[in-house]
């Protein structure tokens, strides 16, 4: 039972983490259409791309620290809610400024929902991460 629970938890975490990373590159596909719709310059397009990556990468460790302090699962859920809400608003943004703001909030939510925050929550994930870190089996 515990092994099945750990597998399901790890599968969900892997899907969420890959989605968060995928979102960094996802903006490249609709970039020409966005540039035409909002009449953007190349520097504005660059800002649109890095608006997600900078807060995401900057909050990875801080999100883990918040998860240590306020429980990993709670921070994970809050991060996902922020990420999903900002994704929904970004899809219907009427202007470039709102779109960049929502991308920034996506990065904040993604950093809060990072895998680092859940390592302390799920013991099986700790073992898995240590196993991959040192390339040797770790048993507890």
mmCIF file of C-alpha atoms in Angstrom:
data_model
loop_
_atom_site.group_PDB
_atom_site.id
_atom_site.type_symbol
_atom_site.label_atom_id
_atom_site.label_comp_id
_atom_site.label_asym_id
_atom_site.label_seq_id
_atom_site.Cartn_x
_atom_site.Cartn_y
_atom_site.Cartn_z
ATOM 1 C CA UNK A 1 0.000 0.000 0.000
ATOM 2 C CA UNK A 2 2.733 2.478 0.936
ATOM 3 C CA UNK A 3 4.732 1.572 -2.157
ATOM 4 C CA UNK A 4 1.684 2.222 -4.372
ATOM 5 C CA UNK A 5 1.088 5.544 -2.633
ATOM 6 C CA UNK A 6 4.712 6.548 -3.174
ATOM 7 C CA UNK A 7 4.540 5.610 -6.853
ATOM 8 C CA UNK A 8 1.412 7.667 -7.393
ATOM 9 C CA UNK A 9 2.926 10.609 -5.499
ATOM 10 C CA UNK A 10 6.147 10.422 -7.461
ATOM 11 C CA UNK A 11 4.279 10.164 -10.774
ATOM 12 C CA UNK A 12 2.253 13.271 -9.952
ATOM 13 C CA UNK A 13 5.395 15.141 -8.894
ATOM 14 C CA UNK A 14 7.221 14.131 -12.070
ATOM 15 C CA UNK A 15 4.336 15.346 -14.242
ATOM 16 C CA UNK A 16 4.068 18.650 -12.393
ATOM 17 C CA UNK A 17 7.815 19.262 -12.483
ATOM 18 C CA UNK A 18 8.064 18.519 -16.198
ATOM 19 C CA UNK A 19 5.118 20.854 -16.844
ATOM 20 C CA UNK A 20 6.806 23.639 -14.899
ATOM 21 C CA UNK A 21 10.032 23.232 -16.868
ATOM 22 C CA UNK A 22 8.149 22.865 -20.161
ATOM 23 C CA UNK A 23 6.465 26.224 -19.558
ATOM 24 C CA UNK A 24 9.827 27.982 -19.937
ATOM 25 C CA UNK A 25 10.114 26.889 -23.571
ATOM 26 C CA UNK A 26 6.400 26.789 -24.360
ATOM 27 C CA UNK A 27 6.170 30.509 -25.101
ATOM 28 C CA UNK A 28 8.413 30.117 -28.154
ATOM 29 C CA UNK A 29 5.660 28.496 -30.232
ATOM 30 C CA UNK A 30 3.081 31.321 -30.145
ATOM 31 C CA UNK A 31 5.743 34.064 -29.988
ATOM 32 C CA UNK A 32 5.281 35.299 -33.621
ATOM 33 C CA UNK A 33 1.497 35.538 -33.196
ATOM 34 C CA UNK A 34 1.868 37.338 -29.861
ATOM 35 C CA UNK A 35 4.338 39.760 -31.454
ATOM 36 C CA UNK A 36 1.867 40.550 -34.234
ATOM 37 C CA UNK A 37 -1.160 40.854 -31.942
ATOM 38 C CA UNK A 38 0.521 43.207 -29.471
ATOM 39 C CA UNK A 39 2.966 44.880 -31.946
ATOM 40 C CA UNK A 40 6.000 43.963 -29.835
ATOM 41 C CA UNK A 41 9.650 44.715 -30.398
ATOM 42 C CA UNK A 42 12.368 42.093 -30.026
ATOM 43 C CA UNK A 43 13.298 43.368 -26.557
ATOM 44 C CA UNK A 44 9.685 43.016 -25.429
ATOM 45 C CA UNK A 45 9.621 39.468 -26.766
ATOM 46 C CA UNK A 46 12.738 38.706 -24.755
ATOM 47 C CA UNK A 47 11.105 40.160 -21.655
ATOM 48 C CA UNK A 48 8.088 37.952 -22.273
ATOM 49 C CA UNK A 49 10.296 34.888 -22.379
ATOM 50 C CA UNK A 50 12.396 35.602 -19.289
ATOM 51 C CA UNK A 51 9.432 36.829 -17.228
ATOM 52 C CA UNK A 52 8.789 33.191 -16.271
ATOM 53 C CA UNK A 53 12.324 31.848 -16.017
ATOM 54 C CA UNK A 54 13.794 34.487 -13.700
ATOM 55 C CA UNK A 55 11.324 34.197 -10.809
ATOM 56 C CA UNK A 56 11.102 30.429 -11.281
ATOM 57 C CA UNK A 57 14.834 29.886 -10.985
ATOM 58 C CA UNK A 58 15.182 32.510 -8.284
ATOM 59 C CA UNK A 59 12.472 30.968 -6.122
ATOM 60 C CA UNK A 60 13.479 27.313 -6.422
ATOM 61 C CA UNK A 61 15.596 27.352 -3.282
ATOM 62 C CA UNK A 62 13.420 29.869 -1.490
ATOM 63 C CA UNK A 63 10.353 27.734 -2.255
ATOM 64 C CA UNK A 64 12.141 24.802 -0.656
ATOM 65 C CA UNK A 65 12.881 26.910 2.420
ATOM 66 C CA UNK A 66 9.252 28.004 2.668
ATOM 67 C CA UNK A 67 8.214 24.367 2.355
ATOM 68 C CA UNK A 68 10.520 23.481 5.248
ATOM 69 C CA UNK A 69 8.915 26.153 7.360
ATOM 70 C CA UNK A 70 5.242 25.885 6.353
ATOM 71 C CA UNK A 71 4.933 22.213 5.265
ATOM 72 C CA UNK A 72 5.810 21.031 1.784
ATOM 73 C CA UNK A 73 2.399 19.891 0.666
ATOM 74 C CA UNK A 74 0.792 23.224 1.574
ATOM 75 C CA UNK A 75 3.409 25.193 -0.373
ATOM 76 C CA UNK A 76 3.098 22.787 -3.289
ATOM 77 C CA UNK A 77 -0.675 23.324 -3.476
ATOM 78 C CA UNK A 78 -0.372 27.102 -3.085
ATOM 79 C CA UNK A 79 2.269 27.200 -5.825
ATOM 80 C CA UNK A 80 0.075 25.152 -8.149
ATOM 81 C CA UNK A 81 -2.925 27.389 -7.499
ATOM 82 C CA UNK A 82 -0.882 30.516 -8.268
ATOM 83 C CA UNK A 83 0.576 28.856 -11.369
ATOM 84 C CA UNK A 84 -2.796 27.688 -12.698
ATOM 85 C CA UNK A 85 -4.623 30.958 -11.980
ATOM 86 C CA UNK A 86 -1.928 33.035 -13.651
ATOM 87 C CA UNK A 87 -1.893 30.642 -16.621
ATOM 88 C CA UNK A 88 -5.621 31.130 -17.055
ATOM 89 C CA UNK A 89 -5.338 34.921 -16.863
ATOM 90 C CA UNK A 90 -2.343 34.887 -19.237
ATOM 91 C CA UNK A 91 -4.381 33.023 -21.837
ATOM 92 C CA UNK A 92 -6.961 35.820 -21.907
ATOM 93 C CA UNK A 93 -4.703 38.823 -21.294
ATOM 94 C CA UNK A 94 -5.783 41.911 -23.226
ATOM 95 C CA UNK A 95 -2.397 43.649 -23.174
ATOM 96 C CA UNK A 96 1.316 42.982 -23.173
ATOM 97 C CA UNK A 97 1.786 44.307 -19.652
ATOM 98 C CA UNK A 98 -0.796 41.930 -18.201
ATOM 99 C CA UNK A 99 0.701 39.043 -20.153
ATOM 100 C CA UNK A 100 4.191 39.735 -18.773
ATOM 101 C CA UNK A 101 2.774 40.112 -15.260
ATOM 102 C CA UNK A 102 0.992 36.762 -15.533
ATOM 103 C CA UNK A 103 4.153 35.086 -16.847
ATOM 104 C CA UNK A 104 5.980 36.504 -13.820
ATOM 105 C CA UNK A 105 3.288 35.092 -11.511
ATOM 106 C CA UNK A 106 3.587 31.751 -13.292
ATOM 107 C CA UNK A 107 7.260 31.747 -12.391
ATOM 108 C CA UNK A 108 6.475 32.556 -8.767
ATOM 109 C CA UNK A 109 3.919 29.760 -8.601
ATOM 110 C CA UNK A 110 6.266 27.361 -10.352
ATOM 111 C CA UNK A 111 9.077 28.163 -7.936
ATOM 112 C CA UNK A 112 6.718 27.638 -5.009
ATOM 113 C CA UNK A 113 5.501 24.320 -6.383
ATOM 114 C CA UNK A 114 8.998 23.066 -7.071
ATOM 115 C CA UNK A 115 10.153 19.575 -6.336
ATOM 116 C CA UNK A 116 12.617 20.854 -3.739
ATOM 117 C CA UNK A 117 9.781 21.728 -1.410
ATOM 118 C CA UNK A 118 8.403 18.224 -1.401
ATOM 119 C CA UNK A 119 11.624 16.346 -0.762
ATOM 120 C CA UNK A 120 11.175 16.877 2.960
ATOM 121 C CA UNK A 121 7.505 15.886 2.779
ATOM 122 C CA UNK A 122 7.735 12.478 1.131
ATOM 123 C CA UNK A 123 10.307 10.076 2.622
ATOM 124 C CA UNK A 124 10.274 7.875 -0.486
ATOM 125 C CA UNK A 125 11.187 10.897 -2.595
ATOM 126 C CA UNK A 126 14.143 11.615 -0.298
ATOM 127 C CA UNK A 127 15.456 8.116 -0.885
ATOM 128 C CA UNK A 128 14.900 8.398 -4.634
ATOM 129 C CA UNK A 129 16.696 11.754 -4.862
ATOM 130 C CA UNK A 130 19.630 10.586 -2.760
ATOM 131 C CA UNK A 131 19.849 7.452 -4.876
ATOM 132 C CA UNK A 132 20.108 9.542 -8.066
ATOM 133 C CA UNK A 133 22.430 12.102 -6.520
ATOM 134 C CA UNK A 134 25.125 9.649 -5.505
ATOM 135 C CA UNK A 135 24.429 6.993 -8.176
ATOM 136 C CA UNK A 136 24.311 4.321 -5.507
ATOM 137 C CA UNK A 137 21.333 2.663 -3.847
ATOM 138 C CA UNK A 138 20.385 4.313 -0.554
ATOM 139 C CA UNK A 139 18.279 2.309 1.854
ATOM 140 C CA UNK A 140 16.758 3.399 5.124
#
